Tab-separated table of C-alpha atoms and ligand atoms in Angstrom:
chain	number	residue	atom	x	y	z
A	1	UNK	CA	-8.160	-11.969	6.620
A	2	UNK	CA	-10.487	-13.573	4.133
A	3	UNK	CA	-14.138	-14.516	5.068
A	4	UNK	CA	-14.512	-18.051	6.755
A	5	UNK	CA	-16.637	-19.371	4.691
A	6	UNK	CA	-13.421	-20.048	2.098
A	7	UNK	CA	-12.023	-22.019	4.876
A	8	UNK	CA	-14.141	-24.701	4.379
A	9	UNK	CA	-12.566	-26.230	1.415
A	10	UNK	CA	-9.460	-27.199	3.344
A	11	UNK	CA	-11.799	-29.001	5.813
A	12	UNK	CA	-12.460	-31.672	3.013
A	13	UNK	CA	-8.997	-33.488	3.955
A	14	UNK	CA	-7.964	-34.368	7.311
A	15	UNK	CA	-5.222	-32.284	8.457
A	16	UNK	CA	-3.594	-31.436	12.168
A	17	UNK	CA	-5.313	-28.839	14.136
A	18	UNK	CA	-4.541	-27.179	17.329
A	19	UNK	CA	-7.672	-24.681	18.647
A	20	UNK	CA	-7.237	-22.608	21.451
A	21	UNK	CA	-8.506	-19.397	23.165
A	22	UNK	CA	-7.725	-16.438	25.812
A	23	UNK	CA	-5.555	-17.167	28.955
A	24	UNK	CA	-8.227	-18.598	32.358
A	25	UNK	CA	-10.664	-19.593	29.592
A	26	UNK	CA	-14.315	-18.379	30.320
A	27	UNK	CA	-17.317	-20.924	29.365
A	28	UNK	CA	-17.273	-18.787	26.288
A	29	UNK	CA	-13.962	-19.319	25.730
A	30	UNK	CA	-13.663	-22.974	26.867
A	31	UNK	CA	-17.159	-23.334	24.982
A	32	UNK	CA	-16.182	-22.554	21.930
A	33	UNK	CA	-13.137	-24.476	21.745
A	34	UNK	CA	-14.726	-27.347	23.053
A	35	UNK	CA	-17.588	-27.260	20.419
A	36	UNK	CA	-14.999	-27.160	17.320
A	37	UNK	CA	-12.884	-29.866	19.298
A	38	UNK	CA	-16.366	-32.150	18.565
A	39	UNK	CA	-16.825	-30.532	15.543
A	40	UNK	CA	-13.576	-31.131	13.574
A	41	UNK	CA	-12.825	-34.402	15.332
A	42	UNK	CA	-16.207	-35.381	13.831
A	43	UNK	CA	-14.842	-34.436	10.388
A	44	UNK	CA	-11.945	-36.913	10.628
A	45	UNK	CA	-9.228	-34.428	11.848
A	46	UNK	CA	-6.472	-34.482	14.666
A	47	UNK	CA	-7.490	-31.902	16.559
A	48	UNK	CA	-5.791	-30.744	20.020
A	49	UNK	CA	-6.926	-28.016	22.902
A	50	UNK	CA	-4.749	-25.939	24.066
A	51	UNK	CA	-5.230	-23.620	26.841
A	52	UNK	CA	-2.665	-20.752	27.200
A	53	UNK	CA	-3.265	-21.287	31.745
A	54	UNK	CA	-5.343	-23.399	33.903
A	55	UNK	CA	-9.282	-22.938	34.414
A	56	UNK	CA	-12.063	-22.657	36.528
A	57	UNK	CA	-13.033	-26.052	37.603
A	58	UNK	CA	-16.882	-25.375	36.841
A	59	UNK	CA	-15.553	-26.006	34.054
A	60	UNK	CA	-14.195	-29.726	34.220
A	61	UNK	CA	-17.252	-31.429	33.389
A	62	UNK	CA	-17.854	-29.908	29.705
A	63	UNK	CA	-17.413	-32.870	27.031
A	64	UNK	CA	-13.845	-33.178	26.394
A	65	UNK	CA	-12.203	-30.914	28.944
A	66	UNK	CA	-10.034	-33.364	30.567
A	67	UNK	CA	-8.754	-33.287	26.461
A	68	UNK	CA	-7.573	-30.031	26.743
A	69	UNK	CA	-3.780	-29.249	27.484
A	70	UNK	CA	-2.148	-26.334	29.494
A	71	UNK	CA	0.208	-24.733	27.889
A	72	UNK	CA	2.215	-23.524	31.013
A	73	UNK	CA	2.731	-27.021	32.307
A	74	UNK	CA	3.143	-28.973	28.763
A	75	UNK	CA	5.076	-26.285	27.191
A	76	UNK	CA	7.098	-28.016	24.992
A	77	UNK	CA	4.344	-30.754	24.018
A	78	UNK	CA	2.287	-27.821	23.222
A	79	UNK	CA	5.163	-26.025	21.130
A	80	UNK	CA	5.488	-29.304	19.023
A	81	UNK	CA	1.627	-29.587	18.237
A	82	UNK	CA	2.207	-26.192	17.049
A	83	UNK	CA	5.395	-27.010	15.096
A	84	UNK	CA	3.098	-29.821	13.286
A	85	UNK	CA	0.102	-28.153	12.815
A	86	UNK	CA	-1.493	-27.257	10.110
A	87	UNK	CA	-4.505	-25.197	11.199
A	88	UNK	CA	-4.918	-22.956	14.093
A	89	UNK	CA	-8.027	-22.028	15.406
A	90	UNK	CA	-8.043	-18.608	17.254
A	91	UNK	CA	-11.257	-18.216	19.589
A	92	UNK	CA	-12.519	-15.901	21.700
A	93	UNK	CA	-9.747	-13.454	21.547
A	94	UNK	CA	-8.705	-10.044	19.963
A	95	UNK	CA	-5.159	-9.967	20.240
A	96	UNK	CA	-2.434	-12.859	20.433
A	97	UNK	CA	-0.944	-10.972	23.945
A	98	UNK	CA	-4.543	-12.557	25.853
A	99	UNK	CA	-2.760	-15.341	25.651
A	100	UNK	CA	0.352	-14.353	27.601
A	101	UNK	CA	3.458	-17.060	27.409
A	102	UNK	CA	1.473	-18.554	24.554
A	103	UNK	CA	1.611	-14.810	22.225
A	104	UNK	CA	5.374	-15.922	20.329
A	105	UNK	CA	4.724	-19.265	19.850
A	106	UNK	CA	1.390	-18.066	18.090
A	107	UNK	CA	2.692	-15.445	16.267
A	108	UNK	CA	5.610	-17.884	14.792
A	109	UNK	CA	3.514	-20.797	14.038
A	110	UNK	CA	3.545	-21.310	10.338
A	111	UNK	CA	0.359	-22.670	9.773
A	112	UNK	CA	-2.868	-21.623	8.543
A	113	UNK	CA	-4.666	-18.851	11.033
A	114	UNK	CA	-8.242	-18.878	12.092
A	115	UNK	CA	-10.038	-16.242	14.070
A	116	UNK	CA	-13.522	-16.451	15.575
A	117	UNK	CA	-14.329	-13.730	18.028
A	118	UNK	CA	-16.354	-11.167	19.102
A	119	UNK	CA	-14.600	-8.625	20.987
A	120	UNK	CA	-13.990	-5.022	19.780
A	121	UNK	CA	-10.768	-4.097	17.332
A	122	UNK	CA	-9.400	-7.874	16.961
A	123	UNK	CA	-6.060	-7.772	15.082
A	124	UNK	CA	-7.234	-9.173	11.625
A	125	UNK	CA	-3.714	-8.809	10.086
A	126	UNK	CA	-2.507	-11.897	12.137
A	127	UNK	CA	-5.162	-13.987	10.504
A	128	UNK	CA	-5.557	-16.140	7.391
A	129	UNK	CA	-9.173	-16.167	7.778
A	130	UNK	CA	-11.498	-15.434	10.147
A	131	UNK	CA	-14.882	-14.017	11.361
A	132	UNK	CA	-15.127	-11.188	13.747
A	133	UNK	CA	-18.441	-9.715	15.051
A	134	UNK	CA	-19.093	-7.777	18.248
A	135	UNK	CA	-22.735	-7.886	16.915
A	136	UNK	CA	-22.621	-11.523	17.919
A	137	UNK	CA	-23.540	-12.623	22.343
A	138	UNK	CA	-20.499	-14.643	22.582
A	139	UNK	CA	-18.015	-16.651	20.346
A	140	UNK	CA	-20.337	-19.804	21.020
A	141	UNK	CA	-23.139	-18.288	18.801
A	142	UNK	CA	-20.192	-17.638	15.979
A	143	UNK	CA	-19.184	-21.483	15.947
A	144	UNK	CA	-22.759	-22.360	16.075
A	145	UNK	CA	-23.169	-20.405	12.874
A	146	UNK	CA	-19.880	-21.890	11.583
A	147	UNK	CA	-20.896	-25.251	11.985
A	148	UNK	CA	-24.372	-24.559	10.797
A	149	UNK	CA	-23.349	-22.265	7.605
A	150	UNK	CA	-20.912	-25.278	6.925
A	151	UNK	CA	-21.678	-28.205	4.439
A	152	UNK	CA	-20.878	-30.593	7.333
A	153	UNK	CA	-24.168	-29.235	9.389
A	154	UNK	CA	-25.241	-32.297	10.171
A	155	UNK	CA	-22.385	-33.338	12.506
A	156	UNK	CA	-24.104	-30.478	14.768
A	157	UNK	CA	-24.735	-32.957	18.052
A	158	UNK	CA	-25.598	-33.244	21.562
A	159	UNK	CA	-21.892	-32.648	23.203
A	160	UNK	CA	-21.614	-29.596	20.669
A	161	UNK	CA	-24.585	-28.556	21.251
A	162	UNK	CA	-23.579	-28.651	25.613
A	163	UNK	CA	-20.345	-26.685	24.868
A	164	UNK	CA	-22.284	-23.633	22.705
A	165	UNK	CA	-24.972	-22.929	24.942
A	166	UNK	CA	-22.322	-22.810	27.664
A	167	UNK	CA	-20.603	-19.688	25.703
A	168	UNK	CA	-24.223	-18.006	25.046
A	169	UNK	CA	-25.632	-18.491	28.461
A	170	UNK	CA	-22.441	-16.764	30.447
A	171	UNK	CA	-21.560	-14.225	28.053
A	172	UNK	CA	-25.080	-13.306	27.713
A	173	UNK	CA	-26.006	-13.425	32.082
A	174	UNK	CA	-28.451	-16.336	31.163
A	175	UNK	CA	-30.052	-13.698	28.358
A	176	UNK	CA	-30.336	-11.018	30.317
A	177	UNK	CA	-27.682	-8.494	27.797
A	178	UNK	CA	-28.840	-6.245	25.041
A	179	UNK	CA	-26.726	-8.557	22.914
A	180	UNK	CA	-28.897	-11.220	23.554
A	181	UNK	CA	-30.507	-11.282	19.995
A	182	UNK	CA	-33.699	-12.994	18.204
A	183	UNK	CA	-31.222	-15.215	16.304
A	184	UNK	CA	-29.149	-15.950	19.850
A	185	UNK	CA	-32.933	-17.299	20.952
A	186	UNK	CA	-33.238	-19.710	17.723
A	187	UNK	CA	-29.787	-21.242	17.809
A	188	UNK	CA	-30.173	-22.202	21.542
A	189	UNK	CA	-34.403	-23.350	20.370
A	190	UNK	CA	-31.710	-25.600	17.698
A	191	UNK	CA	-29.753	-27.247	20.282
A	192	UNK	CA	-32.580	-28.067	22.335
A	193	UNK	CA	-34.152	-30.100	19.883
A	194	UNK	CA	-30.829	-31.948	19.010
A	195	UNK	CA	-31.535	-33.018	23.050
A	196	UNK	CA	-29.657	-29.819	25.023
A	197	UNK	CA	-30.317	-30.462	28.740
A	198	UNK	CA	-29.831	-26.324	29.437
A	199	UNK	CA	-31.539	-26.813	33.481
A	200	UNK	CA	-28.454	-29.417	34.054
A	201	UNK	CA	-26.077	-26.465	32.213
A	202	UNK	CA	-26.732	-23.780	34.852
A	203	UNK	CA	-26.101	-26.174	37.953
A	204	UNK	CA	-22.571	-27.463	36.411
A	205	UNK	CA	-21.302	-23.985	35.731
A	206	UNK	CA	-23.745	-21.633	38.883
A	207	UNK	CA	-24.657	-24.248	41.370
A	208	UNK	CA	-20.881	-25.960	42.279
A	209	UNK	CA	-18.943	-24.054	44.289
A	210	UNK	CA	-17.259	-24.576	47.821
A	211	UNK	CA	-18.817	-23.044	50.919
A	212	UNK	CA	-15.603	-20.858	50.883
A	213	UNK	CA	-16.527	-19.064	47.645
A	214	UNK	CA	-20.060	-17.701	48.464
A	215	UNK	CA	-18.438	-16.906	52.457
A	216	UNK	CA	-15.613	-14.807	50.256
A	217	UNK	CA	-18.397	-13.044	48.550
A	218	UNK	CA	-19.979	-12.180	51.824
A	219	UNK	CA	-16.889	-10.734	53.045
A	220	UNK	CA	-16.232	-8.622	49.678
A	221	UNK	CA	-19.766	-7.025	50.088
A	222	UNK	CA	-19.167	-6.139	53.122
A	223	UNK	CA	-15.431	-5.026	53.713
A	224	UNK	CA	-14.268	-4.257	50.422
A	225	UNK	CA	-17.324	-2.981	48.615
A	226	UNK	CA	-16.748	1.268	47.603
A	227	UNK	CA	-19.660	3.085	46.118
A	228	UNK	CA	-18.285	6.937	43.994
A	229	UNK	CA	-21.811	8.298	44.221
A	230	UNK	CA	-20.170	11.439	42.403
A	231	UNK	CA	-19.223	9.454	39.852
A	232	UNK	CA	-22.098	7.155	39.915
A	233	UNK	CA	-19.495	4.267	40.241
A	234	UNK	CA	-18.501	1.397	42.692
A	235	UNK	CA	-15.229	-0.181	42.855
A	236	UNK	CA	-14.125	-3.316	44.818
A	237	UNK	CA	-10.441	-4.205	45.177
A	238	UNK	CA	-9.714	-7.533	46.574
A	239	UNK	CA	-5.548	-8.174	48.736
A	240	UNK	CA	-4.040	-11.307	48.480
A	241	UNK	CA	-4.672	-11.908	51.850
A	242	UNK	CA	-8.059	-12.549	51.945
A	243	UNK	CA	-7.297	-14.209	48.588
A	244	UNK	CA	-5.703	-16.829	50.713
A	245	UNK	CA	-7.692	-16.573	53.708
A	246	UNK	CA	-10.597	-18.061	51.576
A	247	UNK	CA	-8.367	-20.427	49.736
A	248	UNK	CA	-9.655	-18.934	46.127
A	249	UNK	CA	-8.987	-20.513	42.755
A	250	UNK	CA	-9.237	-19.492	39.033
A	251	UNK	CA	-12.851	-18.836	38.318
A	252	UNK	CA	-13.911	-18.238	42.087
A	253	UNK	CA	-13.892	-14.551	41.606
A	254	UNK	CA	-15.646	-14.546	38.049
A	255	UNK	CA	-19.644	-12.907	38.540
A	256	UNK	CA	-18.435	-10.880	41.706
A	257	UNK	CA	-17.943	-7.381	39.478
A	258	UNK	CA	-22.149	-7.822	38.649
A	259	UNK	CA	-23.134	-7.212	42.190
A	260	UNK	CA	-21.469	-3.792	41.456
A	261	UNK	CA	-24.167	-2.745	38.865
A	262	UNK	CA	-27.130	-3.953	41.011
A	263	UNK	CA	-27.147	-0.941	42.838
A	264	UNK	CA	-29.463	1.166	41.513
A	265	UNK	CA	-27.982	4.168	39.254
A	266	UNK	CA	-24.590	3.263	39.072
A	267	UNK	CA	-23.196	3.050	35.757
A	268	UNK	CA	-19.517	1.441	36.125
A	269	UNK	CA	-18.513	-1.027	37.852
A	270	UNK	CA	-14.757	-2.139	38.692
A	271	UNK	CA	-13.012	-4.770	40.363
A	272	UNK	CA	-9.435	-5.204	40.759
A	273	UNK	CA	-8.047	-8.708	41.932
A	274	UNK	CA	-4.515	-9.003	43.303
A	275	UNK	CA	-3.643	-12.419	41.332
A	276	UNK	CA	0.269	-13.620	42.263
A	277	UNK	CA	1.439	-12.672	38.334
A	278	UNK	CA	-0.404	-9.032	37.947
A	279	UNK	CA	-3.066	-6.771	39.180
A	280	UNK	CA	-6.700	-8.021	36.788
A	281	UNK	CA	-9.088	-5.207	36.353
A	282	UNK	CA	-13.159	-6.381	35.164
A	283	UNK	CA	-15.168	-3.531	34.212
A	284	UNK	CA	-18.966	-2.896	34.174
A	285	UNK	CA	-20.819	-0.643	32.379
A	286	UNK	CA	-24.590	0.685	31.417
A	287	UNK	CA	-25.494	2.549	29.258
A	288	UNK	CA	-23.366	4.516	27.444
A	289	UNK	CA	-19.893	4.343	29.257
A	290	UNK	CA	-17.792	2.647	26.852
A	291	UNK	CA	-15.480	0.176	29.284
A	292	UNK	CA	-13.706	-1.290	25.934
A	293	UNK	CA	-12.470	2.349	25.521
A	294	UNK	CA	-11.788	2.776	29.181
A	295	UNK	CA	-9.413	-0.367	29.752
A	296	UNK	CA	-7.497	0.256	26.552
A	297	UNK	CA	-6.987	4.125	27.582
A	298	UNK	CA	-6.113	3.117	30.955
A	299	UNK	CA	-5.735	-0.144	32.056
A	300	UNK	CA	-3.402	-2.319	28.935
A	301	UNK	CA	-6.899	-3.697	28.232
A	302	UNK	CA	-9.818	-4.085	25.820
A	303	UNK	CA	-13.030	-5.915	25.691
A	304	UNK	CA	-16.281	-5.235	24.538
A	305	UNK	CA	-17.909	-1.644	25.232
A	306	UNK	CA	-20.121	-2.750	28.401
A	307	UNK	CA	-17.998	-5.871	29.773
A	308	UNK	CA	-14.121	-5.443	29.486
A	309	UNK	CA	-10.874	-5.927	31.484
A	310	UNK	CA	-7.516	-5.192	32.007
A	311	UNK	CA	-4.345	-5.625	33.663
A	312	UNK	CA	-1.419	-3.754	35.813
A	313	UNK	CA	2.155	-4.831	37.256
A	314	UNK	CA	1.781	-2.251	39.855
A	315	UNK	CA	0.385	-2.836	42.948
A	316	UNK	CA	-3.282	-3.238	44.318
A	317	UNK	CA	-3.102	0.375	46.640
A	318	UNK	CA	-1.339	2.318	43.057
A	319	UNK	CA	-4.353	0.883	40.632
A	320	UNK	CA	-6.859	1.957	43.297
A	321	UNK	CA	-5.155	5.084	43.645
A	322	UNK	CA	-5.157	5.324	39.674
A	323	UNK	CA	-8.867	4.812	39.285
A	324	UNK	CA	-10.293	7.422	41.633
A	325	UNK	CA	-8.149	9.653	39.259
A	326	UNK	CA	-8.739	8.348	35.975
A	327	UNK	CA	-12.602	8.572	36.026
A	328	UNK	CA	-12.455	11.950	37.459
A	329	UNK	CA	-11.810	12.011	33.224
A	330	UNK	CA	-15.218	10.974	32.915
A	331	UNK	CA	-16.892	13.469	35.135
A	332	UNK	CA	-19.502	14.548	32.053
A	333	UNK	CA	-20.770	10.932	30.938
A	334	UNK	CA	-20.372	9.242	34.700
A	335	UNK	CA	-21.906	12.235	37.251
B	401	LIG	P1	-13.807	-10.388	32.539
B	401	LIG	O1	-13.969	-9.144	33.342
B	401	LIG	O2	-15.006	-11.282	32.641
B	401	LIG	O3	-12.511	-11.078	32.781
B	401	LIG	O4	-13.740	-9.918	31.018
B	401	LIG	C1	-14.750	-9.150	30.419
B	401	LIG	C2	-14.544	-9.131	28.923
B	401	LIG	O5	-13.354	-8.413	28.599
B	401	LIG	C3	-14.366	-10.512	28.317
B	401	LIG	O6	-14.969	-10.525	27.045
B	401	LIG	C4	-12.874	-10.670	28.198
B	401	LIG	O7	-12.538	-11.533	27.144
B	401	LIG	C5	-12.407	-9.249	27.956
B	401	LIG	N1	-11.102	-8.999	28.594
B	401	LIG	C6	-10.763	-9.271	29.872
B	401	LIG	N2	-9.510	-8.875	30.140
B	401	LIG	C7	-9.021	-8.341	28.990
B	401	LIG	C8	-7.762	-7.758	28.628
B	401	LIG	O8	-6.826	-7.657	29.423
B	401	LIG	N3	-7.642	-7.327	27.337
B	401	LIG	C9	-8.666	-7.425	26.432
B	401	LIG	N4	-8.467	-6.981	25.184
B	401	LIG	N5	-9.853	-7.969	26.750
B	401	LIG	C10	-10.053	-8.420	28.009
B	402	LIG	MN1	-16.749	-14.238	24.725
């Protein structure tokens, strides 16, 4: 994978891209695609979102999101932008599998690769070029400094600018994580002076849910909430049945595995959702407990070493079951 700064030669002509990013895109994920949707559009190139699944509709109102294709209903429209394209932009993911039905078709494509993440381990040898830093709050803050590093800084603008701080502000908890850096600080001071409205930001994506969501919440809490104290852990494991009592969507569930680390000295935090295609693990850590590690050893999953995930085809009562084991592992760093 060479650096990215040689890719921007081959930006000079206008060529066809396709960007996309990991499977129920994130606002880092969706971010970031979104803000070098702006940016390469603005440099005269046919550029295309893809999506690997559908999305959270706090999502929806980001600059060009009703743009941006899903893969599992256009399938073959998206298979023939990737037959014709000739640049693929790779955000916000380690490892082509994140983006499930989408992994072959990626892997086949024969055009140029791009990679622009921030997770731990990312599989560089599938990549032309590419940046990868887990130093870095979010993929946002990567094509901020893309864009910015770039000869073509000036197309930096407003709707760009909307789409990055989306990606910092939720993979950072609104600047609240240790990865929240001095330089994360002056590229968001940046986009408010090319007119960021960050105050309208936080309602779109915190303040727009159905009564349903927050009355789901309340429920969780209260009914499905398990605190280890011998393992200084808490572990919530949602059924499909109140999934469907509560009528929740993609995105719905996404902030529910931080209420597990508000109680004071746990250190790991776990949530396991019964989605219809698999069982989706989020993990939770301070401190030291490395979750990255965790998922990968246990749970087909990966992330970064206080925030990761993973998956299971087994069922809801077996991963439970699995975890009270597994961290029993972990007795020296968790007790
Ligand atoms: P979340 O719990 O919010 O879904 O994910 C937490 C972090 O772990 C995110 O950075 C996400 O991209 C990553 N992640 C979630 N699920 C997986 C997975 O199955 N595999 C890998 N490698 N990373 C994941
Ligand atoms: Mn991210």
């Amino acid at each position: 994978m060479q650096p990215i700064e040689h890719l921007y030669p081959l930006l000079q002509q206008p060529r066809n891209v396709v960007v996309t990013m990991h499977q129920k895109p994130d606002g880092d994920a969706m971010g970031s695609a979104l803000a070098m949707f702006h940016f390469l559009k603005s440099l005269g190139h046919n550029v295309t979102v893809i999506s690997p699944t559908n999305w959270a509709k706090f999502l929806n109102w980001m600059p060009g999101c009703n743009e941006v294709i899903d893969y599992e209903i256009y399938t073959e429209k998206c298979k023939a932008l990737l037959d014709t394209a000739d640049l693929l932009f790779c955000l916000d993911f380690n490892n082509m599998h994140r983006t499930r039905k989408m992994e072959l078709p990626l892997m086949e494509a024969k055009c140029v690769k791009v990679l622009i993440d921030h997770h731990e381990q990312p599989a560089e040898e599938h990549f032309d070029y590419g940046a990868s830093n887990i130093r870095k709050s979010s993929t946002c803050e990567m094509v901020y400094d893309f864009i910015v590093q770039s000869p073509f800084s000036d197309k930096l603008n407003v709707d760009m600018a909307a789409c990055i701080y989306t990606g910092i502000m939720t993979d950072t908890g609104s600047f609240r994580f240790a990865i929240t850096t001095a330089d994360t600080h002056k590229a968001v001071a940046h986009l408010k002076m090319l007119g960021l409205e960050h105050n309208i930001i936080h309602e779109n994506i915190y303040d727009n849910f159905l009564e349903n969501r927050l009355r789901f919440t309340g429920n969780a809490l209260l009914n499905h909430l398990h605190v280890i104290y011998e393992y200084n852990t808490a572990l919530m494991a949602i059924n499909k049945k109140d999934l469907i009592k509560f009528d929740i969507q993609t995105g719905d569930t996404e902030g529910l595995v931080n209420y597990l680390l508000t109680i004071e000295g746990i250190k790991l935090g776990a949530l396991l959702i019964d989605r219809v295609e698999e069982r989706k693990w989020s993990f939770r850590s301070k401190g030291n407990f490395d979750v990255n590690e965790f998922a990968r050893a246990h749970f087909e999953g990966g992330g970064h070493k206080n925030a990761s995930g993973g998956r299971s085809n087994e069922s809801l009562e077996f991963n439970v079951k699995k975890f009270k084991e597994v961290i029993k592992l972990y007795e020296a760093e968790l007790a």
